[in-house]
PDB file of C-alpha atoms in Angstrom:
ATOM      1  CA  MET A   1     -73.022  53.412  11.651  1.00  0.00           C
ATOM      2  CA  ARG A   2     -70.521  55.475  13.213  1.00  0.00           C
ATOM      3  CA  ALA A   3     -69.381  56.724   9.809  1.00  0.00           C
ATOM      4  CA  CYS A   4     -73.038  57.496   8.648  1.00  0.00           C
ATOM      5  CA  PHE A   5     -73.522  59.550  11.799  1.00  0.00           C
ATOM      6  CA  PHE A   6     -70.420  61.528  10.986  1.00  0.00           C
ATOM      7  CA  LEU A   7     -71.505  62.251   7.423  1.00  0.00           C
ATOM      8  CA  LEU A   8     -75.073  63.328   8.513  1.00  0.00           C
ATOM      9  CA  LEU A   9     -73.423  65.649  10.916  1.00  0.00           C
ATOM     10  CA  LEU A  10     -71.245  67.012   8.298  1.00  0.00           C
ATOM     11  CA  ALA A  11     -74.147  67.825   5.996  1.00  0.00           C
ATOM     12  CA  VAL A  12     -75.676  69.781   8.852  1.00  0.00           C
ATOM     13  CA  PHE A  13     -72.574  71.953   9.326  1.00  0.00           C
ATOM     14  CA  LEU A  14     -72.342  72.470   5.544  1.00  0.00           C
ATOM     15  CA  LEU A  15     -75.863  74.048   5.586  1.00  0.00           C
ATOM     16  CA  LEU A  16     -75.333  76.371   8.399  1.00  0.00           C
ATOM     17  CA  PRO A  17     -73.132  78.735   6.630  1.00  0.00           C
ATOM     18  CA  GLY A  18     -75.747  79.279   3.934  1.00  0.00           C
ATOM     19  CA  GLN A  19     -78.166  80.206   6.815  1.00  0.00           C
ATOM     20  CA  ALA A  20     -75.610  82.314   8.692  1.00  0.00           C
ATOM     21  CA  ASN A  21     -74.523  84.306   5.741  1.00  0.00           C
ATOM     22  CA  ALA A  22     -77.851  85.377   4.349  1.00  0.00           C
ATOM     23  CA  SER A  23     -77.838  86.181   0.680  1.00  0.00           C
ATOM     24  CA  TYR A  24     -79.785  89.336  -0.715  1.00  0.00           C
ATOM     25  CA  TRP A  25     -81.220  89.003  -4.133  1.00  0.00           C
ATOM     26  CA  PHE A  26     -83.942  90.768  -5.443  1.00  0.00           C
ATOM     27  CA  GLN A  27     -85.506  91.281  -9.142  1.00  0.00           C
ATOM     28  CA  VAL A  28     -87.875  93.556 -10.877  1.00  0.00           C
ATOM     29  CA  ILE A  29     -90.077  90.913 -12.434  1.00  0.00           C
ATOM     30  CA  ASP A  30     -92.977  93.202 -14.020  1.00  0.00           C
ATOM     31  CA  ILE A  31     -93.699  96.923 -14.897  1.00  0.00           C
ATOM     32  CA  THR A  32     -97.402  97.370 -16.051  1.00  0.00           C
ATOM     33  CA  PRO A  33     -97.554  98.947 -19.506  1.00  0.00           C
ATOM     34  CA  VAL A  34     -98.255 102.743 -19.543  1.00  0.00           C
ATOM     35  CA  GLU A  35    -100.226 104.412 -22.208  1.00  0.00           C
ATOM     36  CA  MET A  36    -100.964 108.137 -21.850  1.00  0.00           C
ATOM     37  CA  LEU A  37    -101.315 111.599 -23.547  1.00  0.00           C
ATOM     38  CA  PRO A  38     -98.907 114.276 -23.490  1.00  0.00           C
ATOM     39  CA  ASN A  39     -98.947 116.639 -20.628  1.00  0.00           C
ATOM     40  CA  SER A  40    -100.703 114.060 -18.356  1.00  0.00           C
ATOM     41  CA  GLU A  41     -99.926 111.650 -15.391  1.00  0.00           C
ATOM     42  CA  ALA A  42    -100.515 107.757 -15.141  1.00  0.00           C
ATOM     43  CA  ASN A  43    -100.239 105.172 -12.537  1.00  0.00           C
ATOM     44  CA  PHE A  44     -98.298 102.051 -12.979  1.00  0.00           C
ATOM     45  CA  THR A  45     -96.988  99.280 -10.916  1.00  0.00           C
ATOM     46  CA  VAL A  46     -93.607  97.836 -10.585  1.00  0.00           C
ATOM     47  CA  SER A  47     -93.294  94.391  -9.168  1.00  0.00           C
ATOM     48  CA  VAL A  48     -90.295  93.154  -7.156  1.00  0.00           C
ATOM     49  CA  LYS A  49     -89.469  89.506  -6.168  1.00  0.00           C
ATOM     50  CA  GLY A  50     -87.260  88.275  -3.320  1.00  0.00           C
ATOM     51  CA  LEU A  51     -84.948  85.605  -4.702  1.00  0.00           C
ATOM     52  CA  GLY A  52     -82.503  85.311  -1.798  1.00  0.00           C
ATOM     53  CA  SER A  53     -82.627  83.584   1.397  1.00  0.00           C
ATOM     54  CA  ASP A  54     -83.375  86.744   3.657  1.00  0.00           C
ATOM     55  CA  ARG A  55     -85.686  89.653   3.769  1.00  0.00           C
ATOM     56  CA  ALA A  56     -84.494  93.236   3.308  1.00  0.00           C
ATOM     57  CA  TYR A  57     -85.667  96.733   2.873  1.00  0.00           C
ATOM     58  CA  VAL A  58     -85.502  97.280  -0.997  1.00  0.00           C
ATOM     59  CA  GLU A  59     -85.314 100.793  -2.533  1.00  0.00           C
ATOM     60  CA  LEU A  60     -86.730 101.195  -5.980  1.00  0.00           C
ATOM     61  CA  VAL A  61     -84.830 103.497  -8.232  1.00  0.00           C
ATOM     62  CA  PHE A  62     -85.230 104.855 -11.785  1.00  0.00           C
ATOM     63  CA  ARG A  63     -82.470 105.148 -14.284  1.00  0.00           C
ATOM     64  CA  ASN A  64     -82.186 106.168 -17.933  1.00  0.00           C
ATOM     65  CA  VAL A  65     -85.506 107.757 -17.729  1.00  0.00           C
ATOM     66  CA  SER A  66     -86.321 109.441 -21.216  1.00  0.00           C
ATOM     67  CA  GLU A  67     -86.228 113.251 -21.365  1.00  0.00           C
ATOM     68  CA  GLY A  68     -89.676 114.661 -20.707  1.00  0.00           C
ATOM     69  CA  LEU A  69     -90.869 111.886 -18.244  1.00  0.00           C
ATOM     70  CA  THR A  70     -90.904 112.250 -14.475  1.00  0.00           C
ATOM     71  CA  ILE A  71     -91.370 109.290 -12.266  1.00  0.00           C
ATOM     72  CA  THR A  72     -92.321 109.262  -8.655  1.00  0.00           C
ATOM     73  CA  CYS A  73     -93.124 106.743  -6.085  1.00  0.00           C
ATOM     74  CA  PRO A  74     -94.650 107.703  -2.749  1.00  0.00           C
ATOM     75  CA  LYS A  75     -93.255 104.672  -1.107  1.00  0.00           C
ATOM     76  CA  LYS A  76     -89.951 103.813  -2.656  1.00  0.00           C
ATOM     77  CA  ILE A  77     -88.542 101.758   0.290  1.00  0.00           C
ATOM     78  CA  GLN A  78     -90.384  98.448   1.232  1.00  0.00           C
ATOM     79  CA  ASN A  79     -89.617  95.295   3.054  1.00  0.00           C
ATOM     80  CA  ILE A  80     -89.446  92.284   0.658  1.00  0.00           C
ATOM     81  CA  PHE A  81     -89.418  88.738   1.923  1.00  0.00           C
ATOM     82  CA  PRO A  82     -87.722  85.632   0.337  1.00  0.00           C
ATOM     83  CA  GLN A  83     -89.786  84.405  -2.429  1.00  0.00           C
ATOM     84  CA  GLY A  84     -92.442  87.137  -1.891  1.00  0.00           C
ATOM     85  CA  VAL A  85     -93.553  89.518  -4.398  1.00  0.00           C
ATOM     86  CA  THR A  86     -94.065  93.354  -3.502  1.00  0.00           C
ATOM     87  CA  ASN A  87     -95.630  95.872  -5.785  1.00  0.00           C
ATOM     88  CA  TYR A  88     -94.599  99.571  -5.789  1.00  0.00           C
ATOM     89  CA  ASP A  89     -97.253 102.009  -6.827  1.00  0.00           C
ATOM     90  CA  CYS A  90     -95.804 104.839  -9.023  1.00  0.00           C
ATOM     91  CA  ILE A  91     -96.756 107.700 -10.911  1.00  0.00           C
ATOM     92  CA  VAL A  92     -95.256 108.838 -14.337  1.00  0.00           C
ATOM     93  CA  ALA A  93     -95.827 112.461 -15.571  1.00  0.00           C
ATOM     94  CA  ALA A  94     -95.330 113.226 -19.342  1.00  0.00           C
ATOM     95  CA  GLY A  95     -94.434 116.577 -20.575  1.00  0.00           C
ATOM     96  CA  ASP A  96     -95.010 117.978 -23.891  1.00  0.00           C
ATOM     97  CA  LEU A  97     -93.844 114.954 -25.844  1.00  0.00           C
ATOM     98  CA  LEU A  98     -94.572 113.749 -29.564  1.00  0.00           C
ATOM     99  CA  PRO A  99     -96.513 110.371 -29.730  1.00  0.00           C
ATOM    100  CA  GLY A 100     -94.088 107.458 -29.562  1.00  0.00           C
ATOM    101  CA  ASN A 101     -92.465 104.911 -27.253  1.00  0.00           C
ATOM    102  CA  TYR A 102     -90.301 106.095 -24.359  1.00  0.00           C
ATOM    103  CA  SER A 103     -88.434 104.229 -21.784  1.00  0.00           C
ATOM    104  CA  PHE A 104     -86.813 103.876 -18.317  1.00  0.00           C
ATOM    105  CA  VAL A 105     -85.015 101.335 -16.196  1.00  0.00           C
ATOM    106  CA  ALA A 106     -86.371 100.304 -12.884  1.00  0.00           C
ATOM    107  CA  ASP A 107     -83.614  98.915 -10.530  1.00  0.00           C
ATOM    108  CA  VAL A 108     -83.404  97.810  -6.911  1.00  0.00           C
ATOM    109  CA  VAL A 109     -80.966  98.845  -4.339  1.00  0.00           C
ATOM    110  CA  VAL A 110     -79.963  96.814  -1.488  1.00  0.00           C
ATOM    111  CA  ALA A 111     -76.546  96.611   0.320  1.00  0.00           C
ATOM    112  CA  GLY A 112     -74.813  93.523  -0.881  1.00  0.00           C
ATOM    113  CA  ALA A 113     -77.126  92.624  -3.602  1.00  0.00           C
ATOM    114  CA  PRO A 114     -76.730  92.337  -7.329  1.00  0.00           C
ATOM    115  CA  SER A 115     -78.700  94.622  -9.749  1.00  0.00           C
ATOM    116  CA  GLY A 116     -82.153  93.397 -10.613  1.00  0.00           C
ATOM    117  CA  LYS A 117     -83.301  95.917 -13.155  1.00  0.00           C
ATOM    118  CA  LYS A 118     -85.768  95.809 -15.969  1.00  0.00           C
ATOM    119  CA  THR A 119     -86.745  98.223 -18.734  1.00  0.00           C
ATOM    120  CA  GLY A 120     -90.267  99.793 -18.850  1.00  0.00           C
ATOM    121  CA  TYR A 121     -91.837 101.543 -21.619  1.00  0.00           C
ATOM    122  CA  VAL A 122     -94.233 104.469 -21.775  1.00  0.00           C
ATOM    123  CA  ASN A 123     -96.574 104.722 -25.177  1.00  0.00           C
ATOM    124  CA  ILE A 124     -97.417 108.495 -25.707  1.00  0.00           C
ATOM    125  CA  ILE A 125    -100.522 108.494 -27.932  1.00  0.00           C
ATOM    126  CA  GLY A 126    -101.817 111.591 -29.946  1.00  0.00           C
ATOM    127  CA  ARG A 127    -104.540 113.927 -28.755  1.00  0.00           C
ATOM    128  CA  ASN A 128    -106.873 112.160 -31.299  1.00  0.00           C
ATOM    129  CA  GLY A 129    -105.824 108.718 -30.005  1.00  0.00           C
ATOM    130  CA  ASN A 130    -103.524 108.090 -32.891  1.00  0.00           C
ATOM    131  CA  HIS A 131    -100.146 106.442 -32.183  1.00  0.00           C
ATOM    132  CA  ALA A 132     -97.019 107.571 -33.889  1.00  0.00           C
ATOM    133  CA  SER A 133     -96.364 106.591 -37.467  1.00  0.00           C
ATOM    134  CA  GLU A 134     -92.748 105.766 -36.681  1.00  0.00           C
ATOM    135  CA  PRO A 135     -92.183 105.399 -32.813  1.00  0.00           C
ATOM    136  CA  VAL A 136     -89.569 107.295 -30.972  1.00  0.00           C
ATOM    137  CA  ARG A 137     -87.696 104.580 -29.289  1.00  0.00           C
ATOM    138  CA  VAL A 138     -84.507 104.949 -27.300  1.00  0.00           C
ATOM    139  CA  ASP A 139     -81.800 102.341 -28.309  1.00  0.00           C
ATOM    140  CA  GLN A 140     -81.786 100.068 -25.461  1.00  0.00           C
ATOM    141  CA  ALA A 141     -78.304  98.584 -26.283  1.00  0.00           C
ATOM    142  CA  ALA A 142     -77.008 101.968 -25.990  1.00  0.00           C
ATOM    143  CA  LEU A 143     -78.680 102.854 -22.750  1.00  0.00           C
ATOM    144  CA  GLU A 144     -77.061  99.709 -21.074  1.00  0.00           C
ATOM    145  CA  GLU A 145     -73.680 100.404 -22.474  1.00  0.00           C
ATOM    146  CA  ALA A 146     -73.990 103.830 -21.080  1.00  0.00           C
ATOM    147  CA  GLU A 147     -74.969 102.671 -17.618  1.00  0.00           C
ATOM    148  CA  ASP A 148     -72.470 100.047 -17.558  1.00  0.00           C
ATOM    149  CA  ALA A 149     -69.703 102.760 -18.409  1.00  0.00           C
ATOM    150  CA  LYS A 150     -71.079 104.940 -15.746  1.00  0.00           C
ATOM    151  CA  GLU A 151     -70.983 102.004 -13.107  1.00  0.00           C
ATOM    152  CA  SER A 152     -67.423 101.250 -14.055  1.00  0.00           C
ATOM    153  CA  LYS A 153     -66.423 104.807 -13.761  1.00  0.00           C
ATOM    154  CA  GLU A 154     -68.251 105.043 -10.433  1.00  0.00           C
ATOM    155  CA  ALA A 155     -66.319 101.709  -9.107  1.00  0.00           C
ATOM    156  CA  GLU A 156     -62.996 103.245 -10.218  1.00  0.00           C
ATOM    157  CA  THR A 157     -63.710 106.436  -8.193  1.00  0.00           C
ATOM    158  CA  GLU A 158     -64.943 104.752  -5.155  1.00  0.00           C
ATOM    159  CA  PRO A 159     -62.778 103.701  -2.284  1.00  0.00           C
ATOM    160  CA  LEU A 160     -62.150  99.987  -1.425  1.00  0.00           C
ATOM    161  CA  ALA A 161     -65.294  97.835  -1.113  1.00  0.00           C
ATOM    162  CA  GLN A 162     -67.176  98.190   2.142  1.00  0.00           C
ATOM    163  CA  PRO A 163     -67.177  95.246   4.578  1.00  0.00           C
ATOM    164  CA  ASP A 164     -71.062  94.924   4.376  1.00  0.00           C
ATOM    165  CA  LYS A 165     -71.210  95.176   0.480  1.00  0.00           C
ATOM    166  CA  PRO A 166     -69.209  92.558  -1.323  1.00  0.00           C
ATOM    167  CA  ALA A 167     -67.423  93.213  -4.590  1.00  0.00           C
ATOM    168  CA  GLU A 168     -68.714  91.592  -7.828  1.00  0.00           C
ATOM    169  CA  SER A 169     -66.358  88.691  -7.731  1.00  0.00           C
ATOM    170  CA  GLN A 170     -67.353  87.858  -3.956  1.00  0.00           C
ATOM    171  CA  LYS A 171     -70.910  87.674  -4.698  1.00  0.00           C
ATOM    172  CA  GLU A 172     -72.463  84.003  -4.093  1.00  0.00           C
ATOM    173  CA  SER A 173     -75.474  82.379  -5.018  1.00  0.00           C
ATOM    174  CA  PRO A 174     -78.079  81.621  -2.340  1.00  0.00           C
ATOM    175  CA  ALA A 175     -77.278  78.476  -0.010  1.00  0.00           C
ATOM    176  CA  PRO A 176     -73.714  78.077  -1.143  1.00  0.00           C
ATOM    177  CA  GLY A 177     -73.258  74.856   0.870  1.00  0.00           C
ATOM    178  CA  ALA A 178     -76.566  73.262  -0.476  1.00  0.00           C
ATOM    179  CA  LEU A 179     -74.860  71.002  -3.116  1.00  0.00           C
ATOM    180  CA  ALA A 180     -72.195  69.794  -0.740  1.00  0.00           C
ATOM    181  CA  ALA A 181     -74.671  68.952   1.881  1.00  0.00           C
ATOM    182  CA  SER A 182     -77.041  67.072  -0.576  1.00  0.00           C
ATOM    183  CA  LEU A 183     -74.157  65.090  -1.828  1.00  0.00           C
ATOM    184  CA  VAL A 184     -73.175  64.090   1.618  1.00  0.00           C
ATOM    185  CA  LEU A 185     -76.802  63.065   2.503  1.00  0.00           C
ATOM    186  CA  ILE A 186     -76.961  60.990  -0.631  1.00  0.00           C
ATOM    187  CA  LEU A 187     -73.735  59.252   0.341  1.00  0.00           C
ATOM    188  CA  ALA A 188     -75.100  58.663   4.062  1.00  0.00           C
ATOM    189  CA  LEU A 189     -78.341  57.264   2.843  1.00  0.00           C
ATOM    190  CA  TRP A 190     -76.496  54.903   0.290  1.00  0.00           C
ATOM    191  CA  ARG A 191     -74.133  53.681   3.159  1.00  0.00           C
ATOM    192  CA  MET A 192     -77.245  52.958   5.499  1.00  0.00           C
ATOM    193  CA  LYS A 193     -79.040  50.887   2.882  1.00  0.00           C
ATOM    194  CA  ARG A 194     -75.866  48.666   2.505  1.00  0.00           C
TER     195      ARG A 194
END
């Protein structure tokens, strides 16, 4: 009985570091499709989900926006709770563009959190409502390569990692001690049944 008590106490202590060191992890899960005319504006929504164990103020940023598009969000920073979904209401303005498909990348920015980006598309239709016979689509693989190269160049020029922002190799999944604690609890229950 004394050994079982020790194992249960050990399981509780293994779970505590996961709670004390909260994880920040947010992901863009949905971008409403946008279809619009050239030289016009349209509203769209970006949905962000909290996947970590703690809430944070999350900033929505747009990268790799196709030339001719301008994206604004009146409220770019919002408080997102764990397992909660928050919607960002945004506006896209298109210049004098040819009919076709254009793209952008919506990403979240939080200190200590990994990137949670997703690509969104804007479909520009002709004045008579016709779509382009051959869509103008930006090569997504080339965009991602360019972004990764830019991020690696920024990482080389940055000084050492800040204490509140862990390096890529230091990022942990939510509740790092949960597996060990679960195993200890199973072992304790098995010992109690014997």
